[in-house]
Tab-separated table of C-alpha atoms and ligand atoms in Angstrom:
chain	number	residue	atom	x	y	z
A	1	MET	CA	-43.437	52.062	-48.743
A	2	LYS	CA	-39.643	52.550	-48.573
A	3	LYS	CA	-39.842	53.762	-52.125
A	4	PHE	CA	-41.471	57.007	-51.024
A	5	ALA	CA	-38.634	58.764	-49.277
A	6	TYR	CA	-40.501	62.074	-49.471
A	7	PRO	CA	-44.184	61.302	-49.173
A	8	PHE	CA	-45.700	64.639	-50.212
A	9	LEU	CA	-43.776	64.807	-53.430
A	10	ALA	CA	-44.008	61.122	-54.092
A	11	ILE	CA	-47.753	61.229	-53.896
A	12	SER	CA	-48.311	64.464	-55.733
A	13	LEU	CA	-45.786	63.947	-58.480
A	14	GLY	CA	-45.569	60.187	-58.498
A	15	LEU	CA	-41.789	60.508	-58.384
A	16	SER	CA	-39.950	57.254	-58.384
A	17	LEU	CA	-37.640	57.798	-55.464
A	18	GLY	CA	-36.280	54.308	-55.000
A	19	ALA	CA	-32.876	55.471	-56.110
A	20	CYS	CA	-32.409	57.819	-53.195
A	21	SER	CA	-33.701	55.770	-50.263
A	22	GLU	CA	-30.161	54.776	-49.391
A	23	GLN	CA	-29.303	58.421	-48.776
A	24	VAL	CA	-31.677	58.891	-45.855
A	25	THR	CA	-31.059	57.675	-42.335
A	26	GLU	CA	-33.111	54.915	-40.795
A	27	THR	CA	-34.882	57.326	-38.457
A	28	ASP	CA	-35.811	59.555	-41.375
A	29	THR	CA	-37.101	56.603	-43.312
A	30	LEU	CA	-39.303	55.442	-40.462
A	31	GLU	CA	-40.657	58.925	-39.912
A	32	GLN	CA	-41.334	59.358	-43.592
A	33	GLU	CA	-43.027	55.996	-43.848
A	34	GLN	CA	-45.387	56.973	-41.084
A	35	THR	CA	-46.070	60.311	-42.729
A	36	ALA	CA	-46.612	58.557	-46.029
A	37	GLU	CA	-49.190	56.278	-44.496
A	38	ALA	CA	-50.920	59.192	-42.809
A	39	ASN	CA	-50.927	61.124	-46.058
A	40	GLN	CA	-52.349	58.344	-48.097
A	41	VAL	CA	-55.372	58.447	-45.852
A	42	LYS	CA	-55.644	62.204	-45.485
A	43	THR	CA	-54.548	63.816	-48.729
A	44	ALA	CA	-57.596	65.219	-50.497
A	45	ALA	CA	-58.507	64.584	-54.108
A	46	TRP	CA	-58.045	67.578	-56.421
A	47	SER	CA	-58.769	68.384	-60.028
A	48	TYR	CA	-58.639	71.149	-62.609
A	49	GLU	CA	-62.302	72.194	-62.440
A	50	GLY	CA	-65.203	72.919	-60.123
A	51	GLY	CA	-65.151	72.502	-56.363
A	52	THR	CA	-61.842	70.644	-56.301
A	53	GLY	CA	-60.284	72.934	-58.936
A	54	PRO	CA	-57.288	75.303	-58.614
A	55	GLU	CA	-59.264	78.128	-56.939
A	56	ASN	CA	-60.051	75.799	-54.038
A	57	TRP	CA	-56.889	73.691	-53.721
A	58	GLY	CA	-55.722	75.550	-50.614
A	59	GLU	CA	-58.935	74.715	-48.757
A	60	LEU	CA	-59.136	71.040	-49.702
A	61	ASP	CA	-56.455	69.865	-47.285
A	62	THR	CA	-54.342	71.538	-44.592
A	63	SER	CA	-51.234	70.186	-46.306
A	64	TYR	CA	-52.236	72.176	-49.421
A	65	SER	CA	-52.255	75.561	-47.649
A	66	ALA	CA	-49.323	76.873	-49.723
A	67	CYS	CA	-51.636	76.783	-52.754
A	68	THR	CA	-53.513	79.732	-51.170
A	69	ASN	CA	-51.012	81.295	-48.769
A	70	GLY	CA	-47.762	80.846	-50.678
A	71	GLN	CA	-46.034	83.981	-51.911
A	72	GLU	CA	-43.794	82.267	-54.463
A	73	GLN	CA	-46.206	80.133	-56.465
A	74	SER	CA	-46.042	78.721	-59.981
A	75	PRO	CA	-46.827	79.054	-62.804
A	76	ILE	CA	-46.363	82.750	-63.637
A	77	ASN	CA	-46.763	85.056	-66.595
A	78	VAL	CA	-43.341	86.129	-67.884
A	79	GLU	CA	-43.644	89.702	-69.139
A	80	PHE	CA	-40.583	90.177	-71.347
A	81	SER	CA	-40.489	93.963	-70.944
A	82	LYS	CA	-40.312	93.648	-67.137
A	83	ILE	CA	-37.231	91.468	-66.943
A	84	PRO	CA	-34.587	93.468	-65.080
A	85	ALA	CA	-31.510	94.273	-67.152
A	86	GLY	CA	-28.032	93.343	-66.014
A	87	ASN	CA	-28.932	90.801	-63.302
A	88	THR	CA	-26.819	87.681	-63.329
A	89	THR	CA	-28.556	84.343	-63.548
A	90	ALA	CA	-27.524	81.002	-62.129
A	91	ASN	CA	-25.013	79.023	-64.162
A	92	THR	CA	-26.802	76.004	-65.532
A	93	ALA	CA	-25.675	72.941	-67.455
A	94	ILE	CA	-27.892	70.128	-68.741
A	95	HIS	CA	-26.489	66.651	-69.366
A	96	TYR	CA	-29.109	64.460	-71.023
A	97	GLN	CA	-28.913	61.219	-72.953
A	98	ALA	CA	-31.239	58.656	-74.487
A	99	THR	CA	-33.000	57.063	-71.512
A	100	PRO	CA	-35.612	54.364	-70.889
A	101	PHE	CA	-38.857	55.476	-69.252
A	102	SER	CA	-42.073	53.932	-68.054
A	103	LEU	CA	-45.386	55.661	-68.605
A	104	ALA	CA	-48.209	56.406	-66.174
A	105	ASN	CA	-51.563	58.151	-66.284
A	106	ASN	CA	-51.845	59.448	-62.705
A	107	GLY	CA	-55.287	60.976	-63.212
A	108	HIS	CA	-53.823	64.488	-63.596
A	109	THR	CA	-51.346	64.054	-66.448
A	110	ILE	CA	-49.327	61.575	-68.472
A	111	GLN	CA	-46.007	61.101	-66.735
A	112	ALA	CA	-42.812	59.357	-67.865
A	113	ASN	CA	-40.774	58.000	-64.935
A	114	THR	CA	-37.165	56.885	-64.926
A	115	THR	CA	-34.866	55.223	-62.449
A	116	ALA	CA	-31.766	56.050	-64.525
A	117	LYS	CA	-29.479	58.404	-62.620
A	118	ASP	CA	-27.436	59.741	-65.482
A	119	ASN	CA	-29.489	62.748	-66.608
A	120	THR	CA	-28.426	65.767	-64.634
A	121	LEU	CA	-29.150	69.445	-64.363
A	122	VAL	CA	-26.442	71.459	-62.616
A	123	ILE	CA	-27.432	74.860	-61.207
A	124	ASP	CA	-24.591	76.891	-59.688
A	125	GLY	CA	-22.654	73.702	-59.007
A	126	LYS	CA	-25.622	71.924	-57.411
A	127	LYS	CA	-26.506	68.649	-59.097
A	128	TYR	CA	-30.113	67.567	-59.690
A	129	GLU	CA	-31.145	64.260	-61.303
A	130	LEU	CA	-34.065	63.888	-63.696
A	131	ALA	CA	-36.843	61.812	-62.088
A	132	GLN	CA	-39.790	62.279	-64.440
A	133	PHE	CA	-41.361	64.434	-67.098
A	134	HIS	CA	-45.025	65.196	-67.774
A	135	PHE	CA	-47.298	67.480	-69.764
A	136	HIS	CA	-49.911	70.196	-69.366
A	137	THR	CA	-52.412	71.664	-71.811
A	138	PRO	CA	-52.597	74.530	-72.416
A	139	SER	CA	-49.179	75.683	-71.160
A	140	GLU	CA	-49.058	76.651	-67.487
A	141	HIS	CA	-46.553	79.499	-67.859
A	142	GLN	CA	-47.500	82.386	-70.068
A	143	PHE	CA	-45.234	84.666	-72.083
A	144	ASN	CA	-46.619	88.216	-72.286
A	145	GLY	CA	-50.052	86.934	-71.289
A	146	GLN	CA	-50.168	84.211	-73.956
A	147	HIS	CA	-50.416	80.441	-73.524
A	148	TYR	CA	-48.806	77.866	-75.783
A	149	ASP	CA	-50.704	74.699	-76.782
A	150	MET	CA	-48.889	72.565	-74.227
A	151	GLU	CA	-45.974	72.622	-71.783
A	152	LEU	CA	-43.482	69.918	-70.882
A	153	HIS	CA	-42.082	69.784	-67.330
A	154	LEU	CA	-38.847	67.893	-66.680
A	155	VAL	CA	-38.640	67.390	-62.909
A	156	HIS	CA	-35.232	66.997	-61.227
A	157	LYS	CA	-34.249	66.549	-57.595
A	158	ASP	CA	-31.027	66.785	-55.663
A	159	ALA	CA	-29.768	64.534	-52.861
A	160	GLU	CA	-31.795	66.547	-50.299
A	161	GLU	CA	-35.013	66.313	-52.344
A	162	HIS	CA	-34.896	69.925	-53.522
A	163	LEU	CA	-36.602	70.262	-56.871
A	164	ALA	CA	-35.606	71.970	-60.086
A	165	VAL	CA	-37.941	71.930	-63.080
A	166	LEU	CA	-37.236	72.701	-66.725
A	167	GLY	CA	-40.296	74.039	-68.554
A	168	VAL	CA	-40.511	73.671	-72.333
A	169	MET	CA	-43.299	75.324	-74.312
A	170	ILE	CA	-44.901	73.240	-77.065
A	171	GLN	CA	-46.526	74.665	-80.186
A	172	GLU	CA	-48.343	72.942	-83.008
A	173	GLY	CA	-46.069	72.156	-85.957
A	174	GLU	CA	-43.954	69.195	-87.034
A	175	LYS	CA	-44.484	65.760	-85.534
A	176	ASN	CA	-42.198	65.292	-82.525
A	177	GLU	CA	-40.308	62.083	-83.295
A	178	ALA	CA	-38.588	62.046	-79.885
A	179	LEU	CA	-41.994	61.468	-78.293
A	180	SER	CA	-43.498	59.097	-80.843
A	181	ALA	CA	-42.726	55.859	-78.937
A	182	LEU	CA	-44.375	57.284	-75.811
A	183	TRP	CA	-47.327	58.616	-77.790
A	184	GLU	CA	-48.029	55.202	-79.278
A	185	ALA	CA	-48.535	53.906	-75.731
A	186	LEU	CA	-50.409	56.849	-74.142
A	187	PRO	CA	-52.598	55.351	-71.393
A	188	SER	CA	-56.082	56.852	-71.706
A	189	GLU	CA	-57.208	55.576	-68.292
A	190	LYS	CA	-55.576	55.985	-64.895
A	191	THR	CA	-52.817	53.378	-64.562
A	192	HIS	CA	-52.070	51.313	-61.471
A	193	GLU	CA	-48.769	50.048	-62.807
A	194	ASP	CA	-46.402	51.894	-65.107
A	195	ILE	CA	-46.212	50.787	-68.724
A	196	SER	CA	-42.595	50.222	-69.722
A	197	ILE	CA	-41.545	51.666	-73.043
A	198	GLU	CA	-38.875	49.734	-74.892
A	199	SER	CA	-37.212	52.375	-77.000
A	200	PRO	CA	-35.223	54.968	-75.041
A	201	VAL	CA	-36.340	58.606	-75.250
A	202	PRO	CA	-33.720	60.896	-76.843
A	203	LEU	CA	-34.065	63.513	-74.108
A	204	GLN	CA	-31.783	66.089	-75.673
A	205	ALA	CA	-34.244	66.311	-78.572
A	206	LEU	CA	-36.951	67.503	-76.172
A	207	LEU	CA	-35.049	70.738	-75.517
A	208	PRO	CA	-35.155	73.732	-77.871
A	209	LYS	CA	-32.038	74.560	-79.883
A	210	ASP	CA	-31.855	78.068	-78.487
A	211	GLN	CA	-31.509	77.660	-74.745
A	212	THR	CA	-32.329	81.225	-73.753
A	213	SER	CA	-34.360	80.751	-70.592
A	214	PHE	CA	-36.180	82.476	-67.755
A	215	GLN	CA	-35.256	81.576	-64.190
A	216	TYR	CA	-37.219	82.220	-61.010
A	217	ASN	CA	-38.078	80.702	-57.627
A	218	GLY	CA	-41.478	79.036	-57.602
A	219	SER	CA	-43.466	76.022	-56.511
A	220	LEU	CA	-45.065	72.787	-57.609
A	221	THR	CA	-47.999	73.674	-59.877
A	222	THR	CA	-50.106	70.905	-58.306
A	223	PRO	CA	-51.118	70.320	-54.670
A	224	PRO	CA	-49.445	70.562	-52.195
A	225	CYS	CA	-47.937	73.561	-54.131
A	226	THR	CA	-44.670	73.202	-52.197
A	227	GLU	CA	-42.304	76.159	-52.673
A	228	GLU	CA	-38.527	76.436	-53.087
A	229	VAL	CA	-38.633	74.917	-56.543
A	230	GLU	CA	-36.033	76.259	-58.988
A	231	TRP	CA	-37.734	77.018	-62.290
A	232	ILE	CA	-36.061	77.385	-65.667
A	233	VAL	CA	-38.456	77.965	-68.580
A	234	PHE	CA	-37.089	78.068	-72.130
A	235	GLU	CA	-38.158	80.915	-74.380
A	236	GLU	CA	-38.088	78.937	-77.627
A	237	PRO	CA	-40.887	76.354	-77.961
A	238	ILE	CA	-40.500	72.839	-79.348
A	239	GLN	CA	-43.069	71.385	-81.725
A	240	MET	CA	-45.619	68.600	-81.753
A	241	SER	CA	-48.053	67.753	-84.525
A	242	LYS	CA	-51.714	68.643	-84.302
A	243	GLU	CA	-52.453	64.906	-84.026
A	244	GLN	CA	-50.026	64.479	-81.114
A	245	ILE	CA	-51.535	67.434	-79.268
A	246	GLN	CA	-55.035	66.075	-79.887
A	247	ASP	CA	-54.016	62.600	-78.681
A	248	PHE	CA	-53.077	64.162	-75.326
A	249	GLN	CA	-56.104	66.455	-75.182
A	250	ARG	CA	-58.477	63.553	-75.762
A	251	ILE	CA	-57.225	62.179	-72.409
A	252	PHE	CA	-56.733	65.520	-70.609
A	253	PRO	CA	-58.706	68.304	-72.343
A	254	GLU	CA	-57.367	70.850	-69.836
A	255	ASN	CA	-54.837	70.298	-67.045
A	256	HIS	CA	-53.187	73.605	-66.212
A	257	ARG	CA	-53.078	75.802	-63.114
A	258	PRO	CA	-53.742	79.505	-63.827
A	259	VAL	CA	-50.809	81.937	-63.468
A	260	GLN	CA	-50.023	83.130	-59.947
A	261	PRO	CA	-48.962	86.580	-58.669
A	262	LEU	CA	-45.254	87.325	-59.084
A	263	ASN	CA	-45.189	89.289	-55.782
A	264	LYS	CA	-41.629	90.308	-54.877
A	265	ARG	CA	-39.840	87.928	-57.185
A	266	ASP	CA	-37.590	88.752	-60.095
A	267	VAL	CA	-37.556	86.709	-63.278
A	268	LEU	CA	-34.056	86.590	-64.745
A	269	GLN	CA	-33.112	85.843	-68.306
A	270	ALA	CA	-30.208	83.550	-69.162
A	271	GLU	CA	-28.661	83.411	-72.629
B	1	ZN	ZN1	-46.084	70.168	-64.323
């Protein structure tokens, strides 16, 4: 139980938070353990279709109310012509290296978890560590109303559990060698224990060469749809082969949340 320092996120994202337990006080830990236990009983099941699908997430559980009432939800459609000119974006730096991961099928996606602390995303001087990455099909974000075949989400958190996610669009093309070790082990059924993958994933190879990106304030794209997530979505897609995309889609034919209203937010572009 100590592992889940932030129960909502731990349950919804399956984050491996063992690394940060030492940063919370004992009182916090106790409180969070109790909340975690309560949540494990109360948190409602959700899916991508029918009565438990995205249209109804907000009604499934009181802790999911942001899915309906939130004003800064993700994903969004990025309309290139509506990006305001001249606004300054956050300064970001990504420091990734080859890293070991373990693989899980959490019933909603395939997720690669790491306990390594050495992959960081720095946004305006604030340091976030990579905790996990996972996939959606089709893409969750849209560019000018269009989906890509898939989307990769690299989920980072800072010492206070704030989240920052890098979104990478995936289009059909060349085989993605950086993902081949993971793809050979894709768990087709829900896993109860992570599968450890021996060869490290060359993370840098999962990012596009051109790092022009869109930045905005959004949310988790799965219940509980928690807001105050920093989003950075790259414009240039990476590639996966048709076979790799089909391997994923055989397990999850469709696991994306529809785009949400932009409301009063600006999307900024960073070169
Ligand atoms: Zn995601």
